[in-house]
XYZ file of C-alpha atoms in Angstrom:
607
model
C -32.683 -21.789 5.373
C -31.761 -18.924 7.403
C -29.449 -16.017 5.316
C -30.280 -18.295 2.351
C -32.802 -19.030 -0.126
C -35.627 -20.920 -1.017
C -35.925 -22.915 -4.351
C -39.173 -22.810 -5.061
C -40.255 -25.122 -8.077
C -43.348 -23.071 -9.576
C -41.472 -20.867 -11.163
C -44.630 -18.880 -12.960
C -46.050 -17.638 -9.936
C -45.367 -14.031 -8.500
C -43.496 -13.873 -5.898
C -46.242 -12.561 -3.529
C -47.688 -15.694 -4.409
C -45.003 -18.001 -3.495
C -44.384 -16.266 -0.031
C -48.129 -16.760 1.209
C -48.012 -20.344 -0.155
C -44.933 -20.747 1.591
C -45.871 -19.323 5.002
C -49.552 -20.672 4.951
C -48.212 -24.299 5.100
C -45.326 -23.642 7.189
C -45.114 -25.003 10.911
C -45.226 -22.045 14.269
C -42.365 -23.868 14.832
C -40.456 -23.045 11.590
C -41.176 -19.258 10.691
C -42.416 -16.231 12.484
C -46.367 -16.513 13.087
C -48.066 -12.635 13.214
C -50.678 -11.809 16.445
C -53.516 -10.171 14.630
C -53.973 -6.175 14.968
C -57.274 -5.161 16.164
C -58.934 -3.422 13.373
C -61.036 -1.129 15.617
C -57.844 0.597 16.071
C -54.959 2.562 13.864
C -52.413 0.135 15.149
C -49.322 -0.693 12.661
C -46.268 -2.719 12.889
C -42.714 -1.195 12.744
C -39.977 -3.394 11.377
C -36.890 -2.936 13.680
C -33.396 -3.784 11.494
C -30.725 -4.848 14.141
C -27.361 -2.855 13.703
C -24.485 -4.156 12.328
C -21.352 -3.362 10.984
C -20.769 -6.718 8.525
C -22.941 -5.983 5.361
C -22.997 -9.583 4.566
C -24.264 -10.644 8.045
C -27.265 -12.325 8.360
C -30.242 -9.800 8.808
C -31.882 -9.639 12.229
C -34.640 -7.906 12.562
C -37.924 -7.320 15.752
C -41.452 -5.955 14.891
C -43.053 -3.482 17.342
C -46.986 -2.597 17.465
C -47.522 1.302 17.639
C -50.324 3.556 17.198
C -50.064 6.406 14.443
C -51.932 8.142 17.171
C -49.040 8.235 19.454
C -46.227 10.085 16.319
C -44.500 7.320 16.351
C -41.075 8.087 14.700
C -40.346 5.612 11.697
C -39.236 5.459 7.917
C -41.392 4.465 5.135
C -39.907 1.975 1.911
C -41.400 1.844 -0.889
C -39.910 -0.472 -3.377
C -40.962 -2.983 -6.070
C -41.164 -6.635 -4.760
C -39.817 -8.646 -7.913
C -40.560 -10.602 -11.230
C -40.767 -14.072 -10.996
C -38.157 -16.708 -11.676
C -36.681 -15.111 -8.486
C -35.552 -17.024 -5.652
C -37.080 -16.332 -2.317
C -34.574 -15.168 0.369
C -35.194 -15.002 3.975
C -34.461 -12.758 7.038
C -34.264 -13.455 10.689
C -37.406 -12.179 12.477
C -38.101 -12.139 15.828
C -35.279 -15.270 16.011
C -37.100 -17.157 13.062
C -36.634 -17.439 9.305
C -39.315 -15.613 7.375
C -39.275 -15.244 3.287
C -38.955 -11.757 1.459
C -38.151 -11.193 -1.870
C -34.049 -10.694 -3.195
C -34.858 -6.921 -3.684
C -36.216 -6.424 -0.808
C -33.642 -7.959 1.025
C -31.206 -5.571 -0.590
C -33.287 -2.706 0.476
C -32.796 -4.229 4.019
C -29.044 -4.466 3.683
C -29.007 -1.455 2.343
C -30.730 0.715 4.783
C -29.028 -1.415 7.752
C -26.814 0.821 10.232
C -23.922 -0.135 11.929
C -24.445 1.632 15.496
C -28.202 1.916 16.149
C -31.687 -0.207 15.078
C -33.324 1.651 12.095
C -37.523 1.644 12.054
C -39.108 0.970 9.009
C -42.309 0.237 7.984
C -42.714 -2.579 5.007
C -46.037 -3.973 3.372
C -44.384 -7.547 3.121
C -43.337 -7.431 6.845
C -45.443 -5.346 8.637
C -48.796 -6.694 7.218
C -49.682 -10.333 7.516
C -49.692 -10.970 3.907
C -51.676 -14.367 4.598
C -54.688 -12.247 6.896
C -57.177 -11.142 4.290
C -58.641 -9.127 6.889
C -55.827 -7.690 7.962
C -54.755 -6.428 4.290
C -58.094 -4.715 3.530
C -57.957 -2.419 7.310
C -54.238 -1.350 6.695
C -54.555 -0.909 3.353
C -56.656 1.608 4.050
C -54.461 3.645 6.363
C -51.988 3.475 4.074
C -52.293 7.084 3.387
C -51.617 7.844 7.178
C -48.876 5.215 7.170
C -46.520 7.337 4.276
C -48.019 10.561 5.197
C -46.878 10.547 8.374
C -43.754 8.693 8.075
C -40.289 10.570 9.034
C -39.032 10.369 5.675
C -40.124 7.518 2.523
C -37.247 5.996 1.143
C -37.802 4.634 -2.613
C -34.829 1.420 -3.117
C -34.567 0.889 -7.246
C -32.112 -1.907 -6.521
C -28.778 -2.530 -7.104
C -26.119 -0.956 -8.787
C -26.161 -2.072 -12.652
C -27.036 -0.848 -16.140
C -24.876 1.990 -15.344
C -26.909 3.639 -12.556
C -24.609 5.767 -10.777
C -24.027 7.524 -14.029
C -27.726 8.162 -13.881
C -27.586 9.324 -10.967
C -25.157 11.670 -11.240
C -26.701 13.205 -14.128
C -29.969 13.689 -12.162
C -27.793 15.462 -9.329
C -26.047 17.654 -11.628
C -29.353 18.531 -14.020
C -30.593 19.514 -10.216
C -27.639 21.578 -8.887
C -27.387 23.618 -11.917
C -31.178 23.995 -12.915
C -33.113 22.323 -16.115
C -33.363 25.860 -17.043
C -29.548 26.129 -16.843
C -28.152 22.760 -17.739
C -26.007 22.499 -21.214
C -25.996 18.743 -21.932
C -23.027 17.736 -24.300
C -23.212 14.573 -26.712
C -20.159 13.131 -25.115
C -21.992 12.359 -21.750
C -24.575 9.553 -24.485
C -23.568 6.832 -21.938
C -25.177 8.710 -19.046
C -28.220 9.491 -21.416
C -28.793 5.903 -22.257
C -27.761 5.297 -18.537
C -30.872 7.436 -17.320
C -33.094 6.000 -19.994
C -32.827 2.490 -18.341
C -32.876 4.006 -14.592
C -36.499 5.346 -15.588
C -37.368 1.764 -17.049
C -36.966 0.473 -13.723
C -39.720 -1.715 -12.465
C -40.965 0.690 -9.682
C -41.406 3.714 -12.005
C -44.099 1.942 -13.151
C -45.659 0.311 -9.626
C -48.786 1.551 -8.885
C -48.276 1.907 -5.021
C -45.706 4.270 -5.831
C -48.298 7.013 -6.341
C -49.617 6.916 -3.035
C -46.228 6.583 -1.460
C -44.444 9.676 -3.422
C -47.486 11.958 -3.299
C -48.316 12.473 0.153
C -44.656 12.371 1.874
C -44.515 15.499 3.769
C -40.463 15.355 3.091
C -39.118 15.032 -0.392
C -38.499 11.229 -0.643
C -34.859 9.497 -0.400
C -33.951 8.080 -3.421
C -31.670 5.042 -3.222
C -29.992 2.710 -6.073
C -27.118 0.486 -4.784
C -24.884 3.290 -3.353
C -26.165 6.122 -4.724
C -28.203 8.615 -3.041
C -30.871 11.554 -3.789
C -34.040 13.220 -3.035
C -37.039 13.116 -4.988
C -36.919 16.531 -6.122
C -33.391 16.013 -8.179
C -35.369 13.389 -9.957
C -38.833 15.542 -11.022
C -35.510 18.747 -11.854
C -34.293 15.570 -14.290
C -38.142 15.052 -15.644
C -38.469 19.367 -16.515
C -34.953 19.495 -18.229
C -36.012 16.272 -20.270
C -39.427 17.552 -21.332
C -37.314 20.870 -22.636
C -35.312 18.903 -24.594
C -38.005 16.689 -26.177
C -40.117 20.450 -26.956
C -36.359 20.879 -28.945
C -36.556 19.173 -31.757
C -33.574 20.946 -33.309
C -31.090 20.057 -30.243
C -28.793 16.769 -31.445
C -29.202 15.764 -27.281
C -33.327 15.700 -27.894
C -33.753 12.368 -29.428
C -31.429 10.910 -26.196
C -33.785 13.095 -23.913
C -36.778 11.458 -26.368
C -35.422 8.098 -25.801
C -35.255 9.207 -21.726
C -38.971 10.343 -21.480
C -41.033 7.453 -22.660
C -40.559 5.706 -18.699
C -39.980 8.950 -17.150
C -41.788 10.223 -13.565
C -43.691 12.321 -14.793
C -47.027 10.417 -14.073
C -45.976 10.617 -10.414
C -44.522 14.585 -10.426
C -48.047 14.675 -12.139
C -49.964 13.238 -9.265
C -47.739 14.610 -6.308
C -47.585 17.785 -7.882
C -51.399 18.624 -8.779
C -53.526 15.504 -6.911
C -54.884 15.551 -3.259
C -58.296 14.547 -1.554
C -60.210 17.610 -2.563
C -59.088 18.182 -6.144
C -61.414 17.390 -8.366
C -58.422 15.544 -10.797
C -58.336 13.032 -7.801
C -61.579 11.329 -8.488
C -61.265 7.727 -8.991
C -62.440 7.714 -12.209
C -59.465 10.203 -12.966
C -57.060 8.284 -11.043
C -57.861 4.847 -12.931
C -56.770 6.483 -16.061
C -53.725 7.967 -15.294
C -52.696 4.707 -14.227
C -53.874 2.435 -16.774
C -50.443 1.250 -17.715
C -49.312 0.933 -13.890
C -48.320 -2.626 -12.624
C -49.857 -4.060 -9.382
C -48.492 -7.593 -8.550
C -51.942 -8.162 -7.346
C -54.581 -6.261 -10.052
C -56.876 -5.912 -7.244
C -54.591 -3.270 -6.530
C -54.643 -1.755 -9.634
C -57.936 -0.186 -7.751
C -57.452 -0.378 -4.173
C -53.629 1.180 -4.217
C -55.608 4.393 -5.417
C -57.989 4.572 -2.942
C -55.906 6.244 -0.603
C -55.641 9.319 -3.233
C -59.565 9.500 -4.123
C -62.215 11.644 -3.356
C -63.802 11.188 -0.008
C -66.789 10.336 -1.625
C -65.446 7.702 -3.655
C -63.335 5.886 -0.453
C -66.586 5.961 1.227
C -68.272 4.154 -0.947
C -65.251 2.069 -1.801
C -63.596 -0.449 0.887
C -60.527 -2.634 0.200
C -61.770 -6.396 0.625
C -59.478 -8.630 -0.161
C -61.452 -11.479 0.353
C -63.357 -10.072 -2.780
C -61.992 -12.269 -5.433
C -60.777 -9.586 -8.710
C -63.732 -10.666 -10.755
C -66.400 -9.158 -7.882
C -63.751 -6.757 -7.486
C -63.506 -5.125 -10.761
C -67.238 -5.672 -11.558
C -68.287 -3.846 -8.715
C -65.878 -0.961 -9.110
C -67.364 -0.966 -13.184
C -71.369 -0.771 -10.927
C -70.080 2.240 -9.373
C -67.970 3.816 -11.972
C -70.377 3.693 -15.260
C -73.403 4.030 -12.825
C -72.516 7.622 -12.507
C -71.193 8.132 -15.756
C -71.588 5.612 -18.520
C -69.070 6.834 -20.878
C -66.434 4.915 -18.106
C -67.442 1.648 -20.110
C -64.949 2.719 -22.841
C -62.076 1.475 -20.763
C -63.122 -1.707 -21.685
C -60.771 -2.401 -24.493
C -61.608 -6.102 -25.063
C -59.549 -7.608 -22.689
C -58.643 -11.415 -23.069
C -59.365 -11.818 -20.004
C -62.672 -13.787 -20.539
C -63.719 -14.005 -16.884
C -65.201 -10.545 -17.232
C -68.273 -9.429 -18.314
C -67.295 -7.299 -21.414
C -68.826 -4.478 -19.983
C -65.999 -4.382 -17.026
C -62.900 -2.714 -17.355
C -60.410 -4.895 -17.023
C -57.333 -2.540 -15.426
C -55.219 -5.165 -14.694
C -54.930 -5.301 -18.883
C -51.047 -3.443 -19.252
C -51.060 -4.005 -23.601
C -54.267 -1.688 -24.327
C -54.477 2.238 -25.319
C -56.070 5.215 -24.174
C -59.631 4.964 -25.886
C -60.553 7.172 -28.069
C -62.798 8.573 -25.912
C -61.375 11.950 -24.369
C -63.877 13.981 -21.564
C -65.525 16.928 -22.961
C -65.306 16.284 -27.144
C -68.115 14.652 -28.058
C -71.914 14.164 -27.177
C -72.889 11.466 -29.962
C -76.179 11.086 -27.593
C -77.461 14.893 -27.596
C -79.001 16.197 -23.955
C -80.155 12.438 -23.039
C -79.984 11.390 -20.278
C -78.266 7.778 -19.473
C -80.149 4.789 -18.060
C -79.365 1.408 -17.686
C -79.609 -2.151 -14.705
C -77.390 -4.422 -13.783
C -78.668 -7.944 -12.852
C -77.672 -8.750 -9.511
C -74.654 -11.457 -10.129
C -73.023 -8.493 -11.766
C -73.079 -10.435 -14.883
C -75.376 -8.139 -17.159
C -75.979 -4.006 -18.126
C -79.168 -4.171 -19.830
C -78.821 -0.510 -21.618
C -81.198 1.261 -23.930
C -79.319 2.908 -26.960
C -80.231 3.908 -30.805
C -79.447 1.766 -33.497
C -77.215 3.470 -35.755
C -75.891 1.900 -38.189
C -74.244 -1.925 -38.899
C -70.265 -2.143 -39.677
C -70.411 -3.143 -43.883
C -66.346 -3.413 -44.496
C -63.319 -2.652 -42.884
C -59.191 -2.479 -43.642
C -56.711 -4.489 -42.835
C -55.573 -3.800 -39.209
C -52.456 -2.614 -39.065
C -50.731 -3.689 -35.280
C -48.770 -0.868 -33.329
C -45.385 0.505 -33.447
C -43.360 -0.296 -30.606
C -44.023 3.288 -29.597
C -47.377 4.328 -31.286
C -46.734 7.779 -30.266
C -43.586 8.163 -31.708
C -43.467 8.924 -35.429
C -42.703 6.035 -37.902
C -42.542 6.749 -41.503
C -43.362 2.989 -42.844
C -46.166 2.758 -39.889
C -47.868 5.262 -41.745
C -47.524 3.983 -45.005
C -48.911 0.454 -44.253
C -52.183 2.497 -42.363
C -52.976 4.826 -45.026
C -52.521 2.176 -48.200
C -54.955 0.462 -45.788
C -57.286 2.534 -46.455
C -57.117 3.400 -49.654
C -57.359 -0.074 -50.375
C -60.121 -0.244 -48.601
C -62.299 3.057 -50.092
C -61.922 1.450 -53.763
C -63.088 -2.039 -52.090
C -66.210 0.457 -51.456
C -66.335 1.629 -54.318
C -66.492 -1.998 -56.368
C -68.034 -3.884 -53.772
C -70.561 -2.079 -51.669
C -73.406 1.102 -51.899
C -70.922 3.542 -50.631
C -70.911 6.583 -52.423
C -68.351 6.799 -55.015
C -67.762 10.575 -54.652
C -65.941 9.608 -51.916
C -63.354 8.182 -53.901
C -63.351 11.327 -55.754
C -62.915 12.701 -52.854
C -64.634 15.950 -53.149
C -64.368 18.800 -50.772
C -67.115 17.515 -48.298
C -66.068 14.066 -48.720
C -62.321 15.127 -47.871
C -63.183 16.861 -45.238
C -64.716 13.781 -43.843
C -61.539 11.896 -43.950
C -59.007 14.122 -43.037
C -61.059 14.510 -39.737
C -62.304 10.741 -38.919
C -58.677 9.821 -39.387
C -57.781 11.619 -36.393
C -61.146 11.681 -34.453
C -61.555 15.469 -35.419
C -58.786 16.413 -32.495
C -55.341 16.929 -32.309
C -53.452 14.160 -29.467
C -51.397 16.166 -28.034
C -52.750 19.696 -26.866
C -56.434 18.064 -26.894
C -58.322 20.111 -28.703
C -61.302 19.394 -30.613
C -62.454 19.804 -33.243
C -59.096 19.372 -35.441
C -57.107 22.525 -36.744
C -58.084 23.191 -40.356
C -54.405 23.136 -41.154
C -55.006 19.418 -40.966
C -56.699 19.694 -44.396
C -54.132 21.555 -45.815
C -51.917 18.899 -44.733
C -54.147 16.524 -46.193
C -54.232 17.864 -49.753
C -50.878 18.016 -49.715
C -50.005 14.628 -48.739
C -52.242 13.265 -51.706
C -50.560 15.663 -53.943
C -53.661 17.734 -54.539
C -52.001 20.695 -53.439
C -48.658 22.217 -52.787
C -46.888 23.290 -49.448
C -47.193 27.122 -48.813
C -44.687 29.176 -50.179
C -43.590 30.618 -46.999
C -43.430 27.495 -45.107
C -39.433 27.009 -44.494
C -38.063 27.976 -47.620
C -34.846 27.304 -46.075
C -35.158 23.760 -47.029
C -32.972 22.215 -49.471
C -35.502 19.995 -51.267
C -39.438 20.132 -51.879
C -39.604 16.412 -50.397
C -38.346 18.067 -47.346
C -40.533 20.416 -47.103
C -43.509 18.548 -47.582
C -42.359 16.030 -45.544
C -42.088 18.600 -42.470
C -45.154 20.441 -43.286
C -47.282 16.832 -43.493
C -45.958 15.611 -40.407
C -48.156 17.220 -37.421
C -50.996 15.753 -39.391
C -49.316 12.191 -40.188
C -48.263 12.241 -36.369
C -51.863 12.278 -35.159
C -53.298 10.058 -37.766
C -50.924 6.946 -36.894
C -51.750 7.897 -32.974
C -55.196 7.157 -33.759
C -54.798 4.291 -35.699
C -52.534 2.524 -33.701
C -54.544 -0.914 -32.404
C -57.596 0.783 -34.722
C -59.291 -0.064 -37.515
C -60.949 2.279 -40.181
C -64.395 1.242 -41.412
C -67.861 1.712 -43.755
C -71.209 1.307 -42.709
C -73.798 0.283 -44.265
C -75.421 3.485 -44.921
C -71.588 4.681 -45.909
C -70.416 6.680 -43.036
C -66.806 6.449 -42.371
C -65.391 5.793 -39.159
C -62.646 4.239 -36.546
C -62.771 1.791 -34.071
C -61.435 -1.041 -32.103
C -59.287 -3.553 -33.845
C -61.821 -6.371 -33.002
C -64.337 -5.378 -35.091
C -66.132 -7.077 -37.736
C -68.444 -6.665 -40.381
C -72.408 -6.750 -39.626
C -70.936 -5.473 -36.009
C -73.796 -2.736 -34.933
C -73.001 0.646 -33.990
C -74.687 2.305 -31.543
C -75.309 5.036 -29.245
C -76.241 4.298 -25.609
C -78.263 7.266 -23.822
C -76.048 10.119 -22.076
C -72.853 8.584 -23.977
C -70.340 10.865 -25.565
C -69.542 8.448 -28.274
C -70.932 5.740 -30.304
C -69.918 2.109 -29.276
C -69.748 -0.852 -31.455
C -71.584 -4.475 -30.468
C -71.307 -7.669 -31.615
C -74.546 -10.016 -30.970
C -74.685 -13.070 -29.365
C -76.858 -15.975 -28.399
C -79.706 -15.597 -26.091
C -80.279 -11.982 -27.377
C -77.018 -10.666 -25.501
C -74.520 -8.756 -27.024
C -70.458 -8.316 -26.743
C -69.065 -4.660 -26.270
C -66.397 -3.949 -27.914
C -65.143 -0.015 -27.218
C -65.990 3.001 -28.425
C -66.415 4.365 -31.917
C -65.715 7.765 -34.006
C -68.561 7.736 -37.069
C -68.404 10.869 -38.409
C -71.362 13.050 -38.593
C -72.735 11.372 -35.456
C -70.947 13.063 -33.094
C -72.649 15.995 -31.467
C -75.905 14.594 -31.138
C -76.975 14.461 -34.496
C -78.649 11.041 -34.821
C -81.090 12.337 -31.788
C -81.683 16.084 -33.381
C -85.157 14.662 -34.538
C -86.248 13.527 -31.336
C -88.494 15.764 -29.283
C -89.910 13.502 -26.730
C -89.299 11.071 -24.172
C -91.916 8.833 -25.575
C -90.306 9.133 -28.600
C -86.808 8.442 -27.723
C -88.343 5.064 -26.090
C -89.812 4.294 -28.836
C -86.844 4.268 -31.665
C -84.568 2.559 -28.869
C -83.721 -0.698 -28.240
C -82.431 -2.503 -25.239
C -79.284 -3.861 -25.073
C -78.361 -6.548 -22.859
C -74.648 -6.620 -22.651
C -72.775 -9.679 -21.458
């Protein structure tokens, strides 16, 4: 078993999995058994690596229990424990076998030296990864742990896809300066070589946050034999987000390609975030991570703790003997109890073992909800309310009844990158749609002036279409250019004179003045669906919903949400809503009292 490794025949499970299964029913004769750290105390364990100068020796490696109130000198890894269908390797530890995972065996190999011992510390070592307890205390010093490490040193794995090509052009973009560097179309194999270096699985590991942001040092960066610091990478991310702004430069679709899996979430957070900015609330941390991977999702919450507000880690303990339904439920208690527009990060999950009122952040295939901070206040100056039974299983909210969903298009799935401009995409959405406003027109009570589509009317559109915003500088409400570009793209109106005339064709030209418009329309239709109500407002929402679905507009919200009833007189939420002319408050304009507001609201009890 030793310098070998272990077929395991469930090959579905994670490989965190496997290794506590395997270790929970092993013999103290047979693998290394842990002595539990007191938990009064900031003890940690240091993983020795014995030197030696045969790379393909066995490795032989000695834990030692130190204090991080001693400055105790040490290294840091961070690294990305595997995908399953991985065998499980081992590693000699204290004299006996003990499991890790193939890449983070090569990290070991890696960082071994041939003269001296090397002392790191490494979550699947020095934590007893079968101790509940254990987890939850030095989880939370894991701040300390990276913050006051020597050095962190990131492993990517081994050499392949071309990745000292990517490396190289990472060192040279640094040594000469994004400012400064000329990229060339003959170096395309080192542009498609980065692409795949940023698509590696730790660029998009949750931990990595925590472990980038507070090093005191720039971290090492390390892929097979290749290494740099941190900063050479986040030089890379600036010269790549110049190129992208380039539209004109041949090298910017190759940089475009480069920047969909690029760092910049973590420059982002190790850059701008620490304990007493006010971006490094947890609410604000959850959403910059919502596409982040956690092999367990209960870290998905607890690997950001670390970063948060003081107010929110005291409030907040990692538990993981907290199973990640109590886990995420209580996190939604606290989150939407102090603001309830946080329920809008439920985006239907199919995960069914949650309430639909609770986030589900372990969900990677969702979208940013159309909510954004700030934009909207669909419920006026109320203020919210709302209880949750004590199993966690039920928000009883009061809201006002808006309106009731009457017909909807044909939903149109996403792009492989919704973001990134697809001519047909946007064909299929907007026929959509006009399929769907002469449906109106022949089979429902919606005003047929719409179809007409008279100045009011069109201005309706153009703005539900993209939320009355623009995605990418955030602004709201939407530039009236949009309606320009509107009325051109349905041919009622023609592109400006002195917009390009350089352009050989007129197709060209509208095609390039449309596009800003056409850009934000298919980012806000992508996993959306455009609907009617029954008292003909137009509006967008989540994919899921259906007709006779209600819409509705919970007290203190920012937007309007859309339920579907149940049984027993609960109700499913589905996500948030744009229904224009609802927006800033206007359904709760005619409400002067409290009494009042009680009165033309009904309680919701949301399951």
């Amino acid at each position: 078993m030793a310098g070998g490794y272990l077929k395991i025949t469930n090959s579905e499970a994670q490989p965190h999995v496997l290794i506590r299964q395997w270790l929970s029913v092993a013999l103290p004769t047979q693998v290394y058994h842990y002595t539990r750290l007191d938990p009064t105390t900031r003890d940690i364990r240091l993983l020795v690596i014995l030197p030696s100068k045969e790379e393909s020796t066995q490795l032989e490696c000695l834990l030692t229990q130190v204090s991080l109130d001693d400055d105790p000198h040490y290294e840091a890894l961070s690294y990305a424990w595997g995908s399953q269908n991985e065998d499980i390797g081992t590693v000699s530890l204290e004299g006996k076998p003990f499991p890790v995972t193939p890449n983070l065996e090569d990290a070991l190999r890696n960082l071994r030296l041939e003269e001296k011992p090397r002392a790191l510390w490494v979550d699947a070592l020095s934590i007893n990864q079968i101790d509940d307890e254990e987890k939850s205390h030095q989880v939370q010093q894991m701040y300390s742990i990276y913050h006051l490490a020597t050095r962190v040193v990131i492993w990517l794995g081994r050499e392949s896809d071309d990745s000292d090509l990517a490396m190289d052009l990472i060192a040279d973009i640094h040594k000469m300066g994004a400012d400064n560097f000329r990229p060339s179309l003959e170096n395309a194999r080192s542009w498609e070589a980065l692409t795949k270096f940023y698509r590696r699985p730790w660029f998009s590991r949750v931990w990595v946050l925590q472990e980038t942001a507070v090093s005191n040092l720039s971290p090492e960066v390390r892929a097979g034999k290749k290494v740099l610091l941190w900063d050479a990478c986040e030089s890379a991310q600036r010269f790549v987000e110049i190129q992208v702004k380039n539209s004109n430069d041949p090298v910017s679709a190759m940089a475009r390609n480069a920047l969909k899996a690029t760092v910049a979430a973590i420059h982002n957070v190790r850059r701008d975030l620490s304990p007493t900015d006010p971006m490094s609330s947890l609410e604000m941390l959850l959403k910059r991570t919502m596409t982040f991977h956690a092999t367990d999702p209960r870290d998905k919450v607890f690997a950001l703790l670390g970063l948060a507000h003081e107010s929110d880690r005291v409030e907040i303990d990692p538990d993981y003997s907290k199973s990640l339904e109590q886990v995420y439920a209580e996190i939604a208690v606290y989150l939407i109890s102090r603001n309830i527009n946080m329920i809008y990060f439920n985006t239907n999950s199919p995960n069914q073992n949650h309430p639909s009122w609770v986030p589900d952040w372990s969900w990677l295939n969702r979208r940013w909800p159309l909510w954004t901070p700030g934009f909207y206040k669909a419920a006026g100056s109320t203020t919210q309310a709302g209880r949750f039974s004590e199993d966690l299983s039920t928000f009883t909210v009061p809201a006002l009844l808006i309106d009731r969903v009457n017909v909807t298009d044909e939903f149109v799935p996403r792009g492989a990158n919704p973001i990134e401009y697809n001519e047909s995409h946007m064909s299929l959405i907007i026929g959509n749609i006009e399929s769907l406003l002469r449906k109106a027109i022949d089979e429902s009570s919606f005003n047929a002036e719409l179809a007409k589509l008279s100045p009011e009317k069109s201005n309706a559109l153009w703005r539900t279409l993209v939320t009355n915003k623009e995605h990418i500088t955030l602004t709201c409400p939407a530039p009236d250019t949009y309606g320009d570009m509107f009325n051109v793209s349905r041919g009622q109106s023609k592109v400006p004179a002195e917009f390009h005339p350089d352009l050989p064709t007129e197709e060209e030209r509208k095609q390039r003045f449309v596009r800003p418009y056409e850009e934000n329309v298919q980012w806000t239709m992508s996993d959306q669906r455009f609907f009617i109500t029954r008292n003909g407002r137009i509006g967008v929402g989540p994919r899921h919903l259906q007709e006779t679905d209600l819409i509705v507009v919970f007290w203190g919200a920012d937007m309007p949400c859309v339920l579907r009833e149940k049984g027993g007189g609960h109700a499913q939420f589905l996500g948030p809503v744009y229904v224009h002319g609802v927006m800033d408050g206007e359904a709760f304009k005619h409400i002067e009292t409290k009494a009042a507001l009680e009165a033309q609201s009904e309680l919701f009890l949301l399951r």
